[in-house]
Coordinates of C-alpha atoms in Angstrom, one line a residue:
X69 CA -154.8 -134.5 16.1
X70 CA -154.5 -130.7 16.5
X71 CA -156.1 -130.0 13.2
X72 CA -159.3 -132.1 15.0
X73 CA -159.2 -130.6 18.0
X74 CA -159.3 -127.0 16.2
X75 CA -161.9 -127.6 13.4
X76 CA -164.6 -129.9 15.4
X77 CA -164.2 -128.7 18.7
X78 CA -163.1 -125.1 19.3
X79 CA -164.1 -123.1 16.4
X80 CA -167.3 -121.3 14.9
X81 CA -168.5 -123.5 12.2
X82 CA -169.6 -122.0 9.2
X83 CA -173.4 -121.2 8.9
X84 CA -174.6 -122.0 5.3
X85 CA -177.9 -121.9 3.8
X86 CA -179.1 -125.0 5.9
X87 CA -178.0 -123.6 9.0
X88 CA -179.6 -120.4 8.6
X89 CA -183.2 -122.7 7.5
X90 CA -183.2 -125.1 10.3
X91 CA -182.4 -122.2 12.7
X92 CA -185.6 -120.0 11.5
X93 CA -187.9 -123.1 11.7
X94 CA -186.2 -124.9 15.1
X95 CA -184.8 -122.3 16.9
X96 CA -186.4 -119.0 16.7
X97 CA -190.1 -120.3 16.9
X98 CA -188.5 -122.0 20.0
X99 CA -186.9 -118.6 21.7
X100 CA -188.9 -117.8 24.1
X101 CA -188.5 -121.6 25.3
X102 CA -185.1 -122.1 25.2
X103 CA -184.7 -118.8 26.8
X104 CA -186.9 -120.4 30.3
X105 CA -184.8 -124.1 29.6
X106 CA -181.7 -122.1 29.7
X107 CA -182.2 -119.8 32.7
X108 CA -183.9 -122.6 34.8
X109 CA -180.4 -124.5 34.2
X110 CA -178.7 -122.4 35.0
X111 CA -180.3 -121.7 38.3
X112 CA -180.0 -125.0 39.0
X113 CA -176.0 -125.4 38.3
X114 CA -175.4 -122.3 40.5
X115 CA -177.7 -124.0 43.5
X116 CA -175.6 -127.1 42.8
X117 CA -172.4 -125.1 43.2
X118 CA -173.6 -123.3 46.8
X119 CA -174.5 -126.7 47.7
X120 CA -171.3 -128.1 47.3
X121 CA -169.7 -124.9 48.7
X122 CA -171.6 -125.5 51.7
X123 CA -171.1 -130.1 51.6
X124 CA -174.6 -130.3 51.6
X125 CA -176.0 -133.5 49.7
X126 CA -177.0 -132.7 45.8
X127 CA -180.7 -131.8 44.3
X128 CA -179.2 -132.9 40.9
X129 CA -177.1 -135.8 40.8
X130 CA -176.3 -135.2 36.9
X131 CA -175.5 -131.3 37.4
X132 CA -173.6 -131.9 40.6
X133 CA -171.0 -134.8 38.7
X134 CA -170.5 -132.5 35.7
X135 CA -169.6 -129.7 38.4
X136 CA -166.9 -131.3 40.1
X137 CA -166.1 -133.0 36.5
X138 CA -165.0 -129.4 34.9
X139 CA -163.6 -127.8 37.6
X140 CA -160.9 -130.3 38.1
X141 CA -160.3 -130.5 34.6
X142 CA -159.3 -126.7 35.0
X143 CA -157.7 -127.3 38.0
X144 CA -159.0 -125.1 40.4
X145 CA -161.9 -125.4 43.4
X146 CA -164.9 -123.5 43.0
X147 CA -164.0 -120.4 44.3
X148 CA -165.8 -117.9 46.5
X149 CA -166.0 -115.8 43.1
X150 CA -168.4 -118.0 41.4
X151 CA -169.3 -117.3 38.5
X152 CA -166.5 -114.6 38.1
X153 CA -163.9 -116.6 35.5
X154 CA -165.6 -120.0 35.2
X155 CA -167.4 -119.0 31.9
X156 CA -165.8 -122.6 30.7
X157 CA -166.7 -125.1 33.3
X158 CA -170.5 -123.6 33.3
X159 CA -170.9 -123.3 29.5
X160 CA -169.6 -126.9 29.1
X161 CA -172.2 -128.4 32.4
X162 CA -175.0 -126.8 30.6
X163 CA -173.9 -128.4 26.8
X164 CA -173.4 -131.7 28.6
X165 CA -176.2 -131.4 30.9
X166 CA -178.5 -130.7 27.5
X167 CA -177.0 -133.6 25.6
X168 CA -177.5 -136.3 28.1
X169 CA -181.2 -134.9 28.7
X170 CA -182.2 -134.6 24.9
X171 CA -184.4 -137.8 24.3
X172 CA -185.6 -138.1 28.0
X173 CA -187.1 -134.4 28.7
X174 CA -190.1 -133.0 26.8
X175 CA -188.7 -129.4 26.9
X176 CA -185.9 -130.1 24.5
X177 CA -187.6 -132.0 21.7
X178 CA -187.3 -129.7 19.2
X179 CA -183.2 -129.8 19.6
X180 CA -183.4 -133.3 19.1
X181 CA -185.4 -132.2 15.5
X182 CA -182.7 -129.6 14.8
X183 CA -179.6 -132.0 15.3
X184 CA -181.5 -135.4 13.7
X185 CA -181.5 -132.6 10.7
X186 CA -178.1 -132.1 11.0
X187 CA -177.8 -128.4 13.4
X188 CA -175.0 -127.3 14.8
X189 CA -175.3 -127.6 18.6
X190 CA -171.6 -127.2 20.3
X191 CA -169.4 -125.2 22.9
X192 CA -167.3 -122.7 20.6
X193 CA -164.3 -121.0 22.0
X194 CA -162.5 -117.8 20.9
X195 CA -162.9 -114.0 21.8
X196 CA -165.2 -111.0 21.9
X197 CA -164.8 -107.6 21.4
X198 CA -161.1 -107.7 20.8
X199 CA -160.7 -107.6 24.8
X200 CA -162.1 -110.9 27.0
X201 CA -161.9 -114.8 25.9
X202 CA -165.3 -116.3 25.4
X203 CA -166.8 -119.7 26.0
X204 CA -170.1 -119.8 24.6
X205 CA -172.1 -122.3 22.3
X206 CA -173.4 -122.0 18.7
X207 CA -176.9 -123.7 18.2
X208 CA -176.6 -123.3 14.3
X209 CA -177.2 -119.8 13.6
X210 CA -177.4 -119.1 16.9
X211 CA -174.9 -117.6 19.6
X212 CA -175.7 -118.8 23.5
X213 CA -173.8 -117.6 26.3
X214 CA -175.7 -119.2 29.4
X215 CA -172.2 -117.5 31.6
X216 CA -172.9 -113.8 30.6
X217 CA -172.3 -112.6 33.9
X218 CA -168.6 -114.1 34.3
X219 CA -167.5 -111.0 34.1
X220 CA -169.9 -108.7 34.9
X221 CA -171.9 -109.4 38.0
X222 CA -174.7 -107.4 36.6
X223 CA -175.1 -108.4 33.2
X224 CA -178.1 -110.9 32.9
X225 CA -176.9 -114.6 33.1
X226 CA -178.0 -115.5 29.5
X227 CA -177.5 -114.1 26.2
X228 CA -179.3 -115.0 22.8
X229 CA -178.3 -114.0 19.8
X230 CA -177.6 -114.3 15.6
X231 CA -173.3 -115.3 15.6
X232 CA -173.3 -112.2 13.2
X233 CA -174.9 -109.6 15.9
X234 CA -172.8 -111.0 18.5
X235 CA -169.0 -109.6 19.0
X236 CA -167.9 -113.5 19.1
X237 CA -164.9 -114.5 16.8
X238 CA -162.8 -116.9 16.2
X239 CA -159.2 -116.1 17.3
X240 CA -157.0 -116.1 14.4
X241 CA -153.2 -115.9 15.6
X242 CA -150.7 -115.8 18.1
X243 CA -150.8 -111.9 18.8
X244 CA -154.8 -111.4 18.5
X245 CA -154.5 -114.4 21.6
X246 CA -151.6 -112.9 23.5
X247 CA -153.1 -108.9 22.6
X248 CA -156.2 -109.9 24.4
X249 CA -154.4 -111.9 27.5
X250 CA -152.5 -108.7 28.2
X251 CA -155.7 -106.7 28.4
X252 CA -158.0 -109.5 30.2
X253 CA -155.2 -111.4 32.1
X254 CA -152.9 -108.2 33.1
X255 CA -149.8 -110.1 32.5
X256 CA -146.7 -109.9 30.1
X257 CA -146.3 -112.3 27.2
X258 CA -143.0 -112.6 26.2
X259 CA -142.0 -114.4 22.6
X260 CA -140.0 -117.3 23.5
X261 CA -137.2 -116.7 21.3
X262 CA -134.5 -118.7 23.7
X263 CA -135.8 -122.2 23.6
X264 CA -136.5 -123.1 19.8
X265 CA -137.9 -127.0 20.4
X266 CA -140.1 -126.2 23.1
X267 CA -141.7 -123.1 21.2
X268 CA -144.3 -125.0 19.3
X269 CA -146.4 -125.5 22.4
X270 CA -145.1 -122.9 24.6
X271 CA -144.7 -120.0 22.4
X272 CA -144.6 -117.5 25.0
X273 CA -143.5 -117.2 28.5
X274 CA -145.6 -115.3 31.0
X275 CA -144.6 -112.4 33.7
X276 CA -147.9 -111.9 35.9
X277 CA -148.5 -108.8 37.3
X278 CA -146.9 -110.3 40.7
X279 CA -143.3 -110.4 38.3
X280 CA -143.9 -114.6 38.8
X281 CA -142.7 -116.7 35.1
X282 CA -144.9 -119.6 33.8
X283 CA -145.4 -121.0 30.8
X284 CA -148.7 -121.3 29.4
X285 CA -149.8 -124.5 27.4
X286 CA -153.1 -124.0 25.5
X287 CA -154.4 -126.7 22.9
X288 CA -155.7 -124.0 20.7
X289 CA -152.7 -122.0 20.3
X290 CA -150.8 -125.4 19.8
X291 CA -153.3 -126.2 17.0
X292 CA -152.9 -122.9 15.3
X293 CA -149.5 -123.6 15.1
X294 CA -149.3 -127.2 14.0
X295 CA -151.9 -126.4 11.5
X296 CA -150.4 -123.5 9.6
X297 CA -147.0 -125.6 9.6
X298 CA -145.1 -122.8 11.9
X299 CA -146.0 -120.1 10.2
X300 CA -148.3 -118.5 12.8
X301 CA -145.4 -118.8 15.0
X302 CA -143.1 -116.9 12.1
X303 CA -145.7 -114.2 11.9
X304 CA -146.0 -113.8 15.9
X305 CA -142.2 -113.6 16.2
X306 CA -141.6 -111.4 13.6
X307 CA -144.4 -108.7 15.1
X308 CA -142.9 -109.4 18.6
X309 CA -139.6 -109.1 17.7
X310 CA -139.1 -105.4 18.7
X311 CA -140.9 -105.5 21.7
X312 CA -138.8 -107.4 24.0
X313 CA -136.9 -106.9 27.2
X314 CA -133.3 -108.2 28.3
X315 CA -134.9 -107.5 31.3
X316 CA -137.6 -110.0 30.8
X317 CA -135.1 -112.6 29.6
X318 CA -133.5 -111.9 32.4
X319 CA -136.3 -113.5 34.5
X320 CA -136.9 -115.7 32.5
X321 CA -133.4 -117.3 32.8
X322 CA -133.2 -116.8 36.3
X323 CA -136.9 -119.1 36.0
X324 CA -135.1 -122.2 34.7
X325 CA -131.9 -121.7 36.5
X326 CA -134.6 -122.4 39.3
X327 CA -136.6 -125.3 37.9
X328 CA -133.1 -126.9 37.2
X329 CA -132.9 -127.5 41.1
X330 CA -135.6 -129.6 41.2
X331 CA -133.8 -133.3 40.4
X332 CA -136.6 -134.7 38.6
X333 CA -137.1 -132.2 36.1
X334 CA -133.3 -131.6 35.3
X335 CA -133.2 -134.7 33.2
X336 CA -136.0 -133.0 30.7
X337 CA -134.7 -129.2 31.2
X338 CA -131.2 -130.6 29.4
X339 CA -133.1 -131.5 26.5
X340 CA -134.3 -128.4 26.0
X341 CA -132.3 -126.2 23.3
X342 CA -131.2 -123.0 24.3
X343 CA -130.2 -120.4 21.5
X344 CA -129.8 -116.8 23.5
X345 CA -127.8 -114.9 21.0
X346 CA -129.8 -116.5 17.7
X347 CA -133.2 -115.4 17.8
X348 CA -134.1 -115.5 14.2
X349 CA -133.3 -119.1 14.4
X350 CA -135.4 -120.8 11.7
X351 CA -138.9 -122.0 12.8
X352 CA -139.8 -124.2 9.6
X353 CA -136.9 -126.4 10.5
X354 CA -138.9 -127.2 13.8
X355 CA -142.0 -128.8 11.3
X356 CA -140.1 -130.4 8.6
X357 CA -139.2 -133.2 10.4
X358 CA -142.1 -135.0 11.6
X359 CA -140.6 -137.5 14.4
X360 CA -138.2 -134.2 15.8
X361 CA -141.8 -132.1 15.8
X362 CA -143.5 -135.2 18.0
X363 CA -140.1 -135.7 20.1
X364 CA -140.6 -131.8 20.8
X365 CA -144.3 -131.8 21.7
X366 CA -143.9 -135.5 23.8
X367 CA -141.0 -133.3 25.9
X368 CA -143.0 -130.4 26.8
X369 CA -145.9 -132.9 27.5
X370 CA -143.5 -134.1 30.0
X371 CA -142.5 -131.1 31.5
X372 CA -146.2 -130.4 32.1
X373 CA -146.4 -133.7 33.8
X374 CA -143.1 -134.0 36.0
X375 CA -143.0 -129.7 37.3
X376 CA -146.4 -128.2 38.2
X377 CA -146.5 -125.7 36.4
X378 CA -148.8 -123.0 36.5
X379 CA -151.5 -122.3 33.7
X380 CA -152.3 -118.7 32.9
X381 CA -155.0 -117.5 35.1
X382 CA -157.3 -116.9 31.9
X383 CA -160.7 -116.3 32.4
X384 CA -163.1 -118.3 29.6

């Protein structure tokens, strides 16, 4: 499951020979005109948004169901920031909107060529620069980022470019991920050393800048750790280890002593293990047996589902 979810839909695929062929035959004779397709979408994806903003009927049926499709799968309303921090909802319209337009639109012909071929044409998720998280897509040799301006205002809306003369990487462990949240997200990430069988999907508690705790689930850290059998987790804990706070812990205990109030999440909070004074408690024994590793992950699914709690106010 997690090994799927990291290889085929998150992460830069390799770009081989054949990549790097059907790219300078498909995609850079076609610059120029992907640059217009991609600029006129997203014009159209940010008139869709002020429409809806303003309940006015849609111009774009299709743009204006994928809208309201990915921003309730991130949980949020459009805000009156848009674009600022959506950088995943509008990368993944525009790859969708593409897709379901392929064989019925003249303008993207030669994508259809390049994937019939077999090019790479998917949304990619990781980092650049070492500072921000980064939805874009990879069009086989190719970076797109049709949300360049998610963060800056006054950068142009799209960027083109080779993958290996963008600043676009894969993110390979826990502390590259949590390293860039602390600098893009302005919030604390503190190892969860107290609660060994939930630390497989919630390997670190956040402290926001407003002192409020949450945990933060993300599929891709869960993946790293599931595929490397723990050991990502090993490694993040053992660069962590010196870096934390009884203060923090302190917050973060008076956090569940909290969430214990609430009636319908006690039942789950007691299954939770709680190991304050043994924080080198061994991680490998949380993987090596298969039905305790899905009873661990089922549990904090059900936390998610029975407490709202918070996700981290990343911005893809």
């Amino acid at each position: 499951m997690f090994t799927e979810f990291i290889e085929k839909n998150i992460l830069i695929k390799d770009i081989d020979e054949k990549q790097i062929q059907l790219s300078k035959k498909l995609v850079e004779t076609n610059l120029d005109l992907i640059k217009v397709n991609l600029l006129n979408l997203r014009t159209s994806i940010d008139n869709e948004v002020n429409r809806l903003k303003e309940n006015k009927l849609p111009q774009n049926q299709l743009i204006c169901n994928l809208i309201q499709k990915y921003f309730s799968e991130k949980n949020r309303p459009i805000s009156t920031h848009y674009p600022i921090g959506d950088c995943f909802p509008i990368t993944h319209i525009a790859y969708n909107y593409i897709r379901f337009k392929l064989i019925t639109t003249l303008e993207w012909n030669f994508l259809l060529e390049f994937l019939n071929s077999g090019g790479i044409f998917k949304p990619v998720w990781g980092q650049r620069a070492g500072i921000v998280y980064q939805t874009a897509i990879q069009l086989g040799s190719y970076y797109i980022d049709i949300a360049n301006d998610t963060v800056d205002l006054n950068e142009p809306k799209v960027e083109i470019n080779l993958m290996k003369n963008s600043k676009f990487k894969n993110i390979n462990d826990l502390t590259e991920y949590s390293n860039i949240n602390k600098i893009y997200c302005n919030n604390s990430l503190i190892p969860n050393f107290l609660y060994p069988n939930i630390s497989s999907s919630f390997p670190f508690f956040i402290i926001s800048k407003e002192n409020q705790v949450y945990f933060h689930q993300s599929p891709y850290i869960t993946g790293l750790i599931h595929n490397s059998k723990g050991m990502k987790l090993v490694d993040y804990f053992n660069n962590s280890f010196l870096d934390i706070s009884n203060e923090h812990y302190g917050t973060i205990e008076h956090f569940f002593d909290s969430l214990r109030k609430n009636s319908s999440l006690q039942p789950l909070l007691e299954r939770i293990e709680y190991a304050p004074n043994n924080p080198y408690w061994n991680v490998a024994e949380l993987f090596s047996d298969n039905e305790r590793n899905k009873e661990n992950f089922l549990l904090c699914k059900s936390i998610m589902k029975f407490y709202n709690f918070r996700n981290s106010n990343l911005k893809y």
